[in-house]
mmCIF file of C-alpha atoms in Angstrom:
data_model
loop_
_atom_site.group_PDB
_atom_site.id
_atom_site.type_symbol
_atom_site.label_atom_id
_atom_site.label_comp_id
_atom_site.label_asym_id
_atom_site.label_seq_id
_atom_site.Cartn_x
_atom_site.Cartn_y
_atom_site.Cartn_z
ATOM 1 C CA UNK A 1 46.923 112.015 71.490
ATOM 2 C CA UNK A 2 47.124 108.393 71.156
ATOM 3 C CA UNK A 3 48.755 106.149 73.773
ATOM 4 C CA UNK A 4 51.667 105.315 71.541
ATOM 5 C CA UNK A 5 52.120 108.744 70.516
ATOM 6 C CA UNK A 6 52.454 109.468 74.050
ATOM 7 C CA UNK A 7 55.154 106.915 74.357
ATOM 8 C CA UNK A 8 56.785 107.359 71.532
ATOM 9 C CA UNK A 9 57.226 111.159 72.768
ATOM 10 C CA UNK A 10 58.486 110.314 75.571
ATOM 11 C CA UNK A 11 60.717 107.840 74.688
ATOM 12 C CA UNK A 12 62.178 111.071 72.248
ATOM 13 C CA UNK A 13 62.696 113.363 75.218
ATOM 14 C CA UNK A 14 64.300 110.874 77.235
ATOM 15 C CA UNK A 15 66.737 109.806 74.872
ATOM 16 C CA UNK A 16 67.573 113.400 74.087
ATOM 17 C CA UNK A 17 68.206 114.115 77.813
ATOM 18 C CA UNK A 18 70.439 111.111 77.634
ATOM 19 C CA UNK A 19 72.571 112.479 74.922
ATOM 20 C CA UNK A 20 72.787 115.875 76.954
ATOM 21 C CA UNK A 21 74.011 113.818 79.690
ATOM 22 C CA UNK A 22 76.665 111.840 77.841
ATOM 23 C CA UNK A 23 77.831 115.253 75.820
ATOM 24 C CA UNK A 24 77.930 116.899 78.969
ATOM 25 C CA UNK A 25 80.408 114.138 80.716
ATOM 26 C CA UNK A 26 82.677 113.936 77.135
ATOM 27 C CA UNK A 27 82.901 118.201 77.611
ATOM 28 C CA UNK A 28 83.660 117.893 81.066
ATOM 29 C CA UNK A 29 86.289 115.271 80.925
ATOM 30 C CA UNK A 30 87.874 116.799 77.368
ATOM 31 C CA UNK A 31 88.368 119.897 79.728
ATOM 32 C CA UNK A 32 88.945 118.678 82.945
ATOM 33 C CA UNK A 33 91.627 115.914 82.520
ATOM 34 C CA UNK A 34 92.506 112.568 81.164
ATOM 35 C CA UNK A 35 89.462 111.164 81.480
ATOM 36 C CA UNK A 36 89.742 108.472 84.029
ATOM 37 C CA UNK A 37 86.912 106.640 85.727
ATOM 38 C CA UNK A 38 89.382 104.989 88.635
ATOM 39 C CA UNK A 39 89.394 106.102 92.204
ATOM 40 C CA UNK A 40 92.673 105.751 92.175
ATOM 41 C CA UNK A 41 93.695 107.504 89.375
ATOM 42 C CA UNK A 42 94.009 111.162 90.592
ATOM 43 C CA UNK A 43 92.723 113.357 93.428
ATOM 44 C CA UNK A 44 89.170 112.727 91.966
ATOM 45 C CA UNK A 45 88.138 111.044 89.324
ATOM 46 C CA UNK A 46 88.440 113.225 85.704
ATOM 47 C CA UNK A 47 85.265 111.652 84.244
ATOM 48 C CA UNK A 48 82.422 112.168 86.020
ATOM 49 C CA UNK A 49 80.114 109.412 86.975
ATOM 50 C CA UNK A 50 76.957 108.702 84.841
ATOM 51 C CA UNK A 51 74.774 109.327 87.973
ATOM 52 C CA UNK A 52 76.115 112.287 89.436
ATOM 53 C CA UNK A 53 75.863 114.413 86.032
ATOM 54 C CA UNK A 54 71.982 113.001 85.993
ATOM 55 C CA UNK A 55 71.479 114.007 89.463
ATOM 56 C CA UNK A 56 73.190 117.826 88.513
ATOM 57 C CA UNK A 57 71.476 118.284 85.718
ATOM 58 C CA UNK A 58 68.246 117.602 87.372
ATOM 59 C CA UNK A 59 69.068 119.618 90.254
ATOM 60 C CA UNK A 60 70.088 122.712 87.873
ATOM 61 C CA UNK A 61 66.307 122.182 85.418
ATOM 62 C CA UNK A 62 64.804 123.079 88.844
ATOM 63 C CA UNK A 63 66.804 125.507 90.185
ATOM 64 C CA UNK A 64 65.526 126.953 86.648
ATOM 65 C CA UNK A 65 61.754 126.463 86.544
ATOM 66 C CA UNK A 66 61.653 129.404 84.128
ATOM 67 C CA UNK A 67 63.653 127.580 81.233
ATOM 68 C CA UNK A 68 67.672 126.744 80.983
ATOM 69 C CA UNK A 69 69.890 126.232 77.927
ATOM 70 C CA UNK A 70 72.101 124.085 77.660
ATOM 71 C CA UNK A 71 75.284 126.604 77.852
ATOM 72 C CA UNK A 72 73.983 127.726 81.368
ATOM 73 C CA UNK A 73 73.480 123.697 82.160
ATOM 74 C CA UNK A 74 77.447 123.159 81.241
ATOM 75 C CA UNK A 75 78.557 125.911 83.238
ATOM 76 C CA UNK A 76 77.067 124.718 86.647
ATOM 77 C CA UNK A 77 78.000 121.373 86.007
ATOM 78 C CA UNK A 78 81.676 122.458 85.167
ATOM 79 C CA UNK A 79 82.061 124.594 88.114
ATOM 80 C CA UNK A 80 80.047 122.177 90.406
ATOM 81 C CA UNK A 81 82.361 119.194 89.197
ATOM 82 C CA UNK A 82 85.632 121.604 89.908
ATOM 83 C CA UNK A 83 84.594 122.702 93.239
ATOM 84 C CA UNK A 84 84.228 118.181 93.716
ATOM 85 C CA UNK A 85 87.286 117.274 92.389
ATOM 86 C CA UNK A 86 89.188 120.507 94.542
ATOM 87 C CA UNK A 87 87.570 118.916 97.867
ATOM 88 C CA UNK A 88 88.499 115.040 97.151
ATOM 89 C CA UNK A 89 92.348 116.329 96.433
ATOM 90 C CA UNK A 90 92.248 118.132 99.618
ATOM 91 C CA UNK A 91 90.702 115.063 101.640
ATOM 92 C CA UNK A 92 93.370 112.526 99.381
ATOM 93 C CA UNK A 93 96.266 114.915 100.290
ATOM 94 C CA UNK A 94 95.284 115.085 104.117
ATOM 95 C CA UNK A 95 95.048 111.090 104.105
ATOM 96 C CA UNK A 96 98.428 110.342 102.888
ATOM 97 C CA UNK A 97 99.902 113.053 105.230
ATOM 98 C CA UNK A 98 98.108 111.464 108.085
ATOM 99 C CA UNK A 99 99.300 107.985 107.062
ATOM 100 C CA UNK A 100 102.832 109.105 107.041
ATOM 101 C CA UNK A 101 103.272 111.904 109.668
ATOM 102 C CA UNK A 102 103.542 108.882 112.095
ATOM 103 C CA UNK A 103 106.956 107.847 110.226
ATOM 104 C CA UNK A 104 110.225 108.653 110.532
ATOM 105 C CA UNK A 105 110.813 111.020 107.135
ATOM 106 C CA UNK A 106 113.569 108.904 104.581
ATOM 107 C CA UNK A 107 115.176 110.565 102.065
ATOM 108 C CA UNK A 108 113.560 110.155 98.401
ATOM 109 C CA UNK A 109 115.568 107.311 96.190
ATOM 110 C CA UNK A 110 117.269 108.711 93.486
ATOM 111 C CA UNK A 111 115.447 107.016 91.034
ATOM 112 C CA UNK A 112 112.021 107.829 92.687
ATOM 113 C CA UNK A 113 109.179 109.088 90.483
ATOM 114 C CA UNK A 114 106.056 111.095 91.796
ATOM 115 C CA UNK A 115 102.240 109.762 91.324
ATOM 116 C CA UNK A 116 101.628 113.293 90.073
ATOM 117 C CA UNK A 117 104.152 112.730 86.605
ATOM 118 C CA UNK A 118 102.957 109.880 86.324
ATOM 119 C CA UNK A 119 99.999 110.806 85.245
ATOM 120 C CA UNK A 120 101.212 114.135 83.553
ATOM 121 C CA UNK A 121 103.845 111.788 81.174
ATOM 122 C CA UNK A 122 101.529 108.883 80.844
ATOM 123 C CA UNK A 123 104.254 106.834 81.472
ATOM 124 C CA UNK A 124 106.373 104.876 83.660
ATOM 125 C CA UNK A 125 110.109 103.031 82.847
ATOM 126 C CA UNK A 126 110.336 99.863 84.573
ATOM 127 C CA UNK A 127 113.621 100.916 86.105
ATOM 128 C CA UNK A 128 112.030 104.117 88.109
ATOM 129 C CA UNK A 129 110.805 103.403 91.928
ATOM 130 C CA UNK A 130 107.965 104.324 93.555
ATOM 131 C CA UNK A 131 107.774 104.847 97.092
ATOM 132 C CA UNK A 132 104.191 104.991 98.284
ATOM 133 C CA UNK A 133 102.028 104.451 100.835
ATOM 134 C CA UNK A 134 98.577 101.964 100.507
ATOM 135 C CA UNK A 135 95.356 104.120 100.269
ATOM 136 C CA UNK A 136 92.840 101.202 99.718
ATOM 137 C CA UNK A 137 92.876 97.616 99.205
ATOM 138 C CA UNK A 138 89.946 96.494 97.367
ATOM 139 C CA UNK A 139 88.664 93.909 95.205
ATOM 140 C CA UNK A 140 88.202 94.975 91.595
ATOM 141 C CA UNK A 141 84.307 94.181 90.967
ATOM 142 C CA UNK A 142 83.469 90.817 88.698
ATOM 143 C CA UNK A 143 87.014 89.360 89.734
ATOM 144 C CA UNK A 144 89.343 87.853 91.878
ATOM 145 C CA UNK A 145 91.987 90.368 91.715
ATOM 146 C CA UNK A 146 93.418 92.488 94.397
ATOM 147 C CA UNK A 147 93.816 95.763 94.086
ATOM 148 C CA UNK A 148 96.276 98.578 95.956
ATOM 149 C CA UNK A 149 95.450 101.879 95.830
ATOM 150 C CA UNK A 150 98.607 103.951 96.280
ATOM 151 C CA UNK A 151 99.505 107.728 97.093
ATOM 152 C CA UNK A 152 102.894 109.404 98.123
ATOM 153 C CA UNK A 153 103.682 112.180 99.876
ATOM 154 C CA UNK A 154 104.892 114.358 97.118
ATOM 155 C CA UNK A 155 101.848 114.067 95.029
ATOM 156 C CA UNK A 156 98.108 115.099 95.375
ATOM 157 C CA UNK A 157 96.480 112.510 92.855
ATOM 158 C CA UNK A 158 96.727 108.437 93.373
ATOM 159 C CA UNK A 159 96.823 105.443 91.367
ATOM 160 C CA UNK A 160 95.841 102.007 91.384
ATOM 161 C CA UNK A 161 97.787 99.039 91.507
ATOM 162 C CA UNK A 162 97.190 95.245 90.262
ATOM 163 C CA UNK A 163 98.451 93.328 92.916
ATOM 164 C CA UNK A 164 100.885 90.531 92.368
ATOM 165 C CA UNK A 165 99.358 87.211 93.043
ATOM 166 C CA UNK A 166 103.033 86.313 95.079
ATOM 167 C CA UNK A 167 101.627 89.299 97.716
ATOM 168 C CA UNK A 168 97.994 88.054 98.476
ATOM 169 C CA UNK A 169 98.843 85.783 101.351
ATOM 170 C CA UNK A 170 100.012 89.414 103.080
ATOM 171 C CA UNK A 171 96.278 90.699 102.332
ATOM 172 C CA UNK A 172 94.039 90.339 105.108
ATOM 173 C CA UNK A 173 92.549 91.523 108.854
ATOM 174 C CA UNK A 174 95.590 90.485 110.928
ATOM 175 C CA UNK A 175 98.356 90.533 107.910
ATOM 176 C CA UNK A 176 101.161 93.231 106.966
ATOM 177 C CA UNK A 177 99.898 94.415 103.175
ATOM 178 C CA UNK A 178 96.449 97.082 104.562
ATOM 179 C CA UNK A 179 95.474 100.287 104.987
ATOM 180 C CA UNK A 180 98.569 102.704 105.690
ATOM 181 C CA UNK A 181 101.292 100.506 105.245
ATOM 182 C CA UNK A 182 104.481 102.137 103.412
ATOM 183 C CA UNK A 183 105.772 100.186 100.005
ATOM 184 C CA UNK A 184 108.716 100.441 97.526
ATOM 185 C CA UNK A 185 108.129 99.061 94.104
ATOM 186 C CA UNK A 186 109.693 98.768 90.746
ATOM 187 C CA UNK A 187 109.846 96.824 87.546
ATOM 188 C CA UNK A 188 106.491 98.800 86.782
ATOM 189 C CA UNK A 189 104.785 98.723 83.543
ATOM 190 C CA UNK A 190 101.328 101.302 82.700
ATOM 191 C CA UNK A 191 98.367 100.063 81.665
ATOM 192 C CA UNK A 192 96.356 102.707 79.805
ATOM 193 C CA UNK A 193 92.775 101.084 78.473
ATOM 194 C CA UNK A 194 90.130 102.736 77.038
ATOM 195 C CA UNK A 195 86.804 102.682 79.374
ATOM 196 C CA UNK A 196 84.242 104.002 77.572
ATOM 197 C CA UNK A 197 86.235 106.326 75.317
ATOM 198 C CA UNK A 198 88.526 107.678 77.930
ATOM 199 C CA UNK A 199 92.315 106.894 79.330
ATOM 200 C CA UNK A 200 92.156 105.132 82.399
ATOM 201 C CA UNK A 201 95.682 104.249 83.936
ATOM 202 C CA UNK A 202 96.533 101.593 86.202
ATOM 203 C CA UNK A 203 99.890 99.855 87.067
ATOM 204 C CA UNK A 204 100.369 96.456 86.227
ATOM 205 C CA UNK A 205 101.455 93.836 88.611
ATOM 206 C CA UNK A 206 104.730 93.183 89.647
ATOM 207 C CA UNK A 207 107.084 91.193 91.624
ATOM 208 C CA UNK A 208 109.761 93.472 93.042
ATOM 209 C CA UNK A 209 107.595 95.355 95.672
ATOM 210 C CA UNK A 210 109.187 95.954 98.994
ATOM 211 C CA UNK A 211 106.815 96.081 101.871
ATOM 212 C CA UNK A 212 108.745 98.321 104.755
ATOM 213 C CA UNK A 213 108.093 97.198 108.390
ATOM 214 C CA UNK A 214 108.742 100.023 111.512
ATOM 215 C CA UNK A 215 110.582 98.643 114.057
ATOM 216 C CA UNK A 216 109.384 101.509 116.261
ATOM 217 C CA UNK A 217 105.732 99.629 116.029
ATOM 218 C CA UNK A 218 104.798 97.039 118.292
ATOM 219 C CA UNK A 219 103.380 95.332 115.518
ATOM 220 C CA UNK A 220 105.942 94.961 113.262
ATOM 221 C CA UNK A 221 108.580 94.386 115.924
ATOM 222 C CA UNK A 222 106.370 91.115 117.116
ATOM 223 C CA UNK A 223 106.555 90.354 113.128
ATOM 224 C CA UNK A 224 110.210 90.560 112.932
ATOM 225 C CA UNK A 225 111.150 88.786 116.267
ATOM 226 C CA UNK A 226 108.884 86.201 115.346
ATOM 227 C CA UNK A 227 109.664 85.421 112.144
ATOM 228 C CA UNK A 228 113.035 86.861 111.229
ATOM 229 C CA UNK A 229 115.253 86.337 113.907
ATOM 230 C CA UNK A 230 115.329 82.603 114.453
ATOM 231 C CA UNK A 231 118.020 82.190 113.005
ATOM 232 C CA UNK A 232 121.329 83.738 112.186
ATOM 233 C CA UNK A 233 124.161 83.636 109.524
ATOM 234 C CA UNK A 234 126.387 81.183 112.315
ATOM 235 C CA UNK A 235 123.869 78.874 112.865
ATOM 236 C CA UNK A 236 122.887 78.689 108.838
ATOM 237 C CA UNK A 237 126.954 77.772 108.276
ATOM 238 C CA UNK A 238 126.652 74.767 110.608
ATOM 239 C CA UNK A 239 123.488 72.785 109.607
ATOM 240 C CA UNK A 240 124.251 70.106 107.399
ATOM 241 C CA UNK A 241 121.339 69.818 105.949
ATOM 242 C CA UNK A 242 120.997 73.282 105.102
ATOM 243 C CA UNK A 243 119.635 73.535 101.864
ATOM 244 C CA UNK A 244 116.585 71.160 103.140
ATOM 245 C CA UNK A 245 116.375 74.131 105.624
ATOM 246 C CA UNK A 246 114.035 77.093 105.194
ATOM 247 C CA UNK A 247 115.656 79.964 106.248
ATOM 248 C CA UNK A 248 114.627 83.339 107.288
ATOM 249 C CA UNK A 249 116.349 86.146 109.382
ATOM 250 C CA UNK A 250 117.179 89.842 109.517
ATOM 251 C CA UNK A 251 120.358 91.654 108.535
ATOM 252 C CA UNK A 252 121.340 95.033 107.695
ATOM 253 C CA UNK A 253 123.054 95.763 104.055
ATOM 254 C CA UNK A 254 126.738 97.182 104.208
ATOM 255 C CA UNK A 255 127.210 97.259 100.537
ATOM 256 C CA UNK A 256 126.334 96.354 97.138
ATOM 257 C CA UNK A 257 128.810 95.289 94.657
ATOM 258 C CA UNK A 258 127.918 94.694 90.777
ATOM 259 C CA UNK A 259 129.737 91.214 89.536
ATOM 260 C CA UNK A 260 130.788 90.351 86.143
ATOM 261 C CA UNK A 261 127.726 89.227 84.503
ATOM 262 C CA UNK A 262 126.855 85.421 83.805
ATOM 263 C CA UNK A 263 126.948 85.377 80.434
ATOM 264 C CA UNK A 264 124.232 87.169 79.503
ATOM 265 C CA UNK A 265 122.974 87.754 82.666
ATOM 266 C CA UNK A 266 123.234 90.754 84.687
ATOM 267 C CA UNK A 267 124.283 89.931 88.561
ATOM 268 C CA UNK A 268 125.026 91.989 91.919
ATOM 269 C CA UNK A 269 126.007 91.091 94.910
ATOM 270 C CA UNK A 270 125.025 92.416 98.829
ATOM 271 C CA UNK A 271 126.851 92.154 101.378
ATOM 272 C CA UNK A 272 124.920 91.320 104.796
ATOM 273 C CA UNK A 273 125.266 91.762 108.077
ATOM 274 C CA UNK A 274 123.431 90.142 111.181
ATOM 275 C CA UNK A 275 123.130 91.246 114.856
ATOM 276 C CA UNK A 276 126.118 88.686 115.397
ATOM 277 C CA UNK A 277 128.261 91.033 112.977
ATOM 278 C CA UNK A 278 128.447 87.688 110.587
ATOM 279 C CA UNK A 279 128.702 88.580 107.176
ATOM 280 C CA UNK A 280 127.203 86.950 104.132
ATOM 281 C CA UNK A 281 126.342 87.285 100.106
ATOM 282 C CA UNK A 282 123.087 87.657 98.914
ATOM 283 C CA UNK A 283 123.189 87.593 94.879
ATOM 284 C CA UNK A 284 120.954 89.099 92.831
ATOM 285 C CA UNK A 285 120.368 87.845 89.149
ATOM 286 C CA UNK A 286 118.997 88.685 85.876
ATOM 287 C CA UNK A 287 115.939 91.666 86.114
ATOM 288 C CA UNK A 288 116.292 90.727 90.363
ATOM 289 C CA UNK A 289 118.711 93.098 90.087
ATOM 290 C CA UNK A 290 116.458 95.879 89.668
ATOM 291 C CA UNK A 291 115.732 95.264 93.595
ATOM 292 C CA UNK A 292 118.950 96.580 94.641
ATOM 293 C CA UNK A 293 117.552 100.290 93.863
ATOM 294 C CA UNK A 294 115.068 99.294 96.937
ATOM 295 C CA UNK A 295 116.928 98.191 99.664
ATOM 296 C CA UNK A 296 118.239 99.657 103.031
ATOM 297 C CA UNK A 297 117.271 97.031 105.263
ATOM 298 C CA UNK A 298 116.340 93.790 104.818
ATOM 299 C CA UNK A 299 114.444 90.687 106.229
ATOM 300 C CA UNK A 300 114.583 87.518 103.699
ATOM 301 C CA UNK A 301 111.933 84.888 104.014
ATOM 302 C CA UNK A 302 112.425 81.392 101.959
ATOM 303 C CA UNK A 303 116.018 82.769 100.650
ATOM 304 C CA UNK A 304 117.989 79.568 98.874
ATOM 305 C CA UNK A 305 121.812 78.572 100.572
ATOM 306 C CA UNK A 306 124.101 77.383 98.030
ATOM 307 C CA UNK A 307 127.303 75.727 99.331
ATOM 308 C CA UNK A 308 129.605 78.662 98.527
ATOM 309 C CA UNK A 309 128.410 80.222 101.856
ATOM 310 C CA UNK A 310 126.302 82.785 99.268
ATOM 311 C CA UNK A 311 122.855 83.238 99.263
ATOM 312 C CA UNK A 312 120.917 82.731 95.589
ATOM 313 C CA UNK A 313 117.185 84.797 95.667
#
């Protein structure tokens, strides 16, 4: 046979074992799930990677030196990729648990929705909350952007975040936003794109995230002594200059109140409390509101005093 015959013959085999390979994935992830290529969107991802099905496929032509069809090839690499995605839900499951079981257990918000329907609704209202806890912070590859990857304790699957640019001065070795640390968001939108002919669903960024601190850590108490409880509501009331003043302090909530709105605009009101028992207003306005859903306790940082001894976000 001549060289290029050779070549050309080859060439043919290899692309059909490429089209096996890429049929194979498309039956896998038509059956399996949505489709999604993210780490953080389930237990595992439902697509397959590229390499893995190569490396199964190859591993299956040997374990059949006597000839394999291409039924008997979809069936090991269906139950081999079932048996994968089983053991990275059970390791994803055990991780959140272990992130949490340090933490005292709060009650679910009412308007709380699960990882787990968000992926079975493909959908998310900006008004639901999420309470979760940070899996991963990563990069995402070719960019600049910061990623969280996020998992609660109700669900089995995750889902990935795009971070907020306002939050990546908490992202790094010594600061609060890592590994394990427990967050309340909402004003969430979905992102569903289509990677390579498949769903993949991330949550777009936004502002109103709520980063909880645990007193009982030494950690976070050094962070709230430090920076929160300079000053207090007293001592705000009697600088002069105060609104050339920076503020930041800790308080507890003892109610929230819903005003009349500003003409169009939607307001509440919170009533807070310091360790002195001095009271003051914090006012939400417009879609800030929305924040009220996430608040127990609260620590502001660069909050803005207007004269009527209430305090504008």
């Amino acid at each position: 046979m001549e060289p290029a015959a050779v070549t050309a013959s080859a060439s043919a085999d290899g692309g059909a074992f490429l089209e096996f390979v890429d049929y194979a994935i498309s039956v896998i992830t038509s059956s399996g799930g949505d489709g999604s290529e993210s780490p953080g969107a389930g237990p595992a991802p439902a697509r397959p990677p590229w390499g893995w099905t190569v490396a199964q496929v190859l591993k299956s032509c040997r374990a059949y030196s006597s000839g394999v069809t291409a039924a008997i090839l979809l069936s090991d690499l269906f139950q081999s990729w079932t048996e994968q995605r089983k053991s990275l839900t059970a390791k994803t499951k055990v991780e959140v648990t272990s992130l949490l079981n340090t933490r005292s257990k709060r009650r679910r918000l009412p308007t709380t929705v699960t990882i787990d329907s968000i992926h079975e609704k493909n959908f998310l209202s900006p008004k639901s909350v999420l309470e979760a806890v940070v899996i991963d912070v990563f990069v995402l590859p070719g960019t600049n952007i910061y990623m969280l990857t996020l998992g609660d304790m109700w669900s089995t699957s995750t889902i990935d975040l795009y971070l907020h640019r306002r939050y990546y001065n908490y992202i790094g070795q010594h600061c609060i936003l890592k590994k394990g640390r427990e967050v309340v968001l909402t004003g969430c939108c979905l992102r569903t794109a289509v990677v390579e002919g498949s769903g993949h669903a991330r949550i777009l960024p936004t502002e109103y995230m709520v980063i909880l601190l645990d007193e009982e850590k030494d950690e976070d108490a050094m962070l709230l002594a430090a920076q929160f409880c300079t000053y207090s509501f007293s001592s705000m009331m009697e600088e002069k200059s105060r609104n050339d003043v920076v503020y930041s302090f800790y308080a507890r909530i003892e109610k929230i109140e819903t005003l009349e709105p500003f003409g169009c605009t939607e307001r509440k009101q919170i009533v807070l409390v310091d360790n002195d028992d001095e009271k003051i207003k914090f006012i939400l306005w417009g879609e800030q509101v929305s924040l009220a859903n996430l608040f127990r306790f609260i620590s502001l940082y660069t909050s803005f005093n207007c004269l009527s001894q209430a305090i504008a976000s």
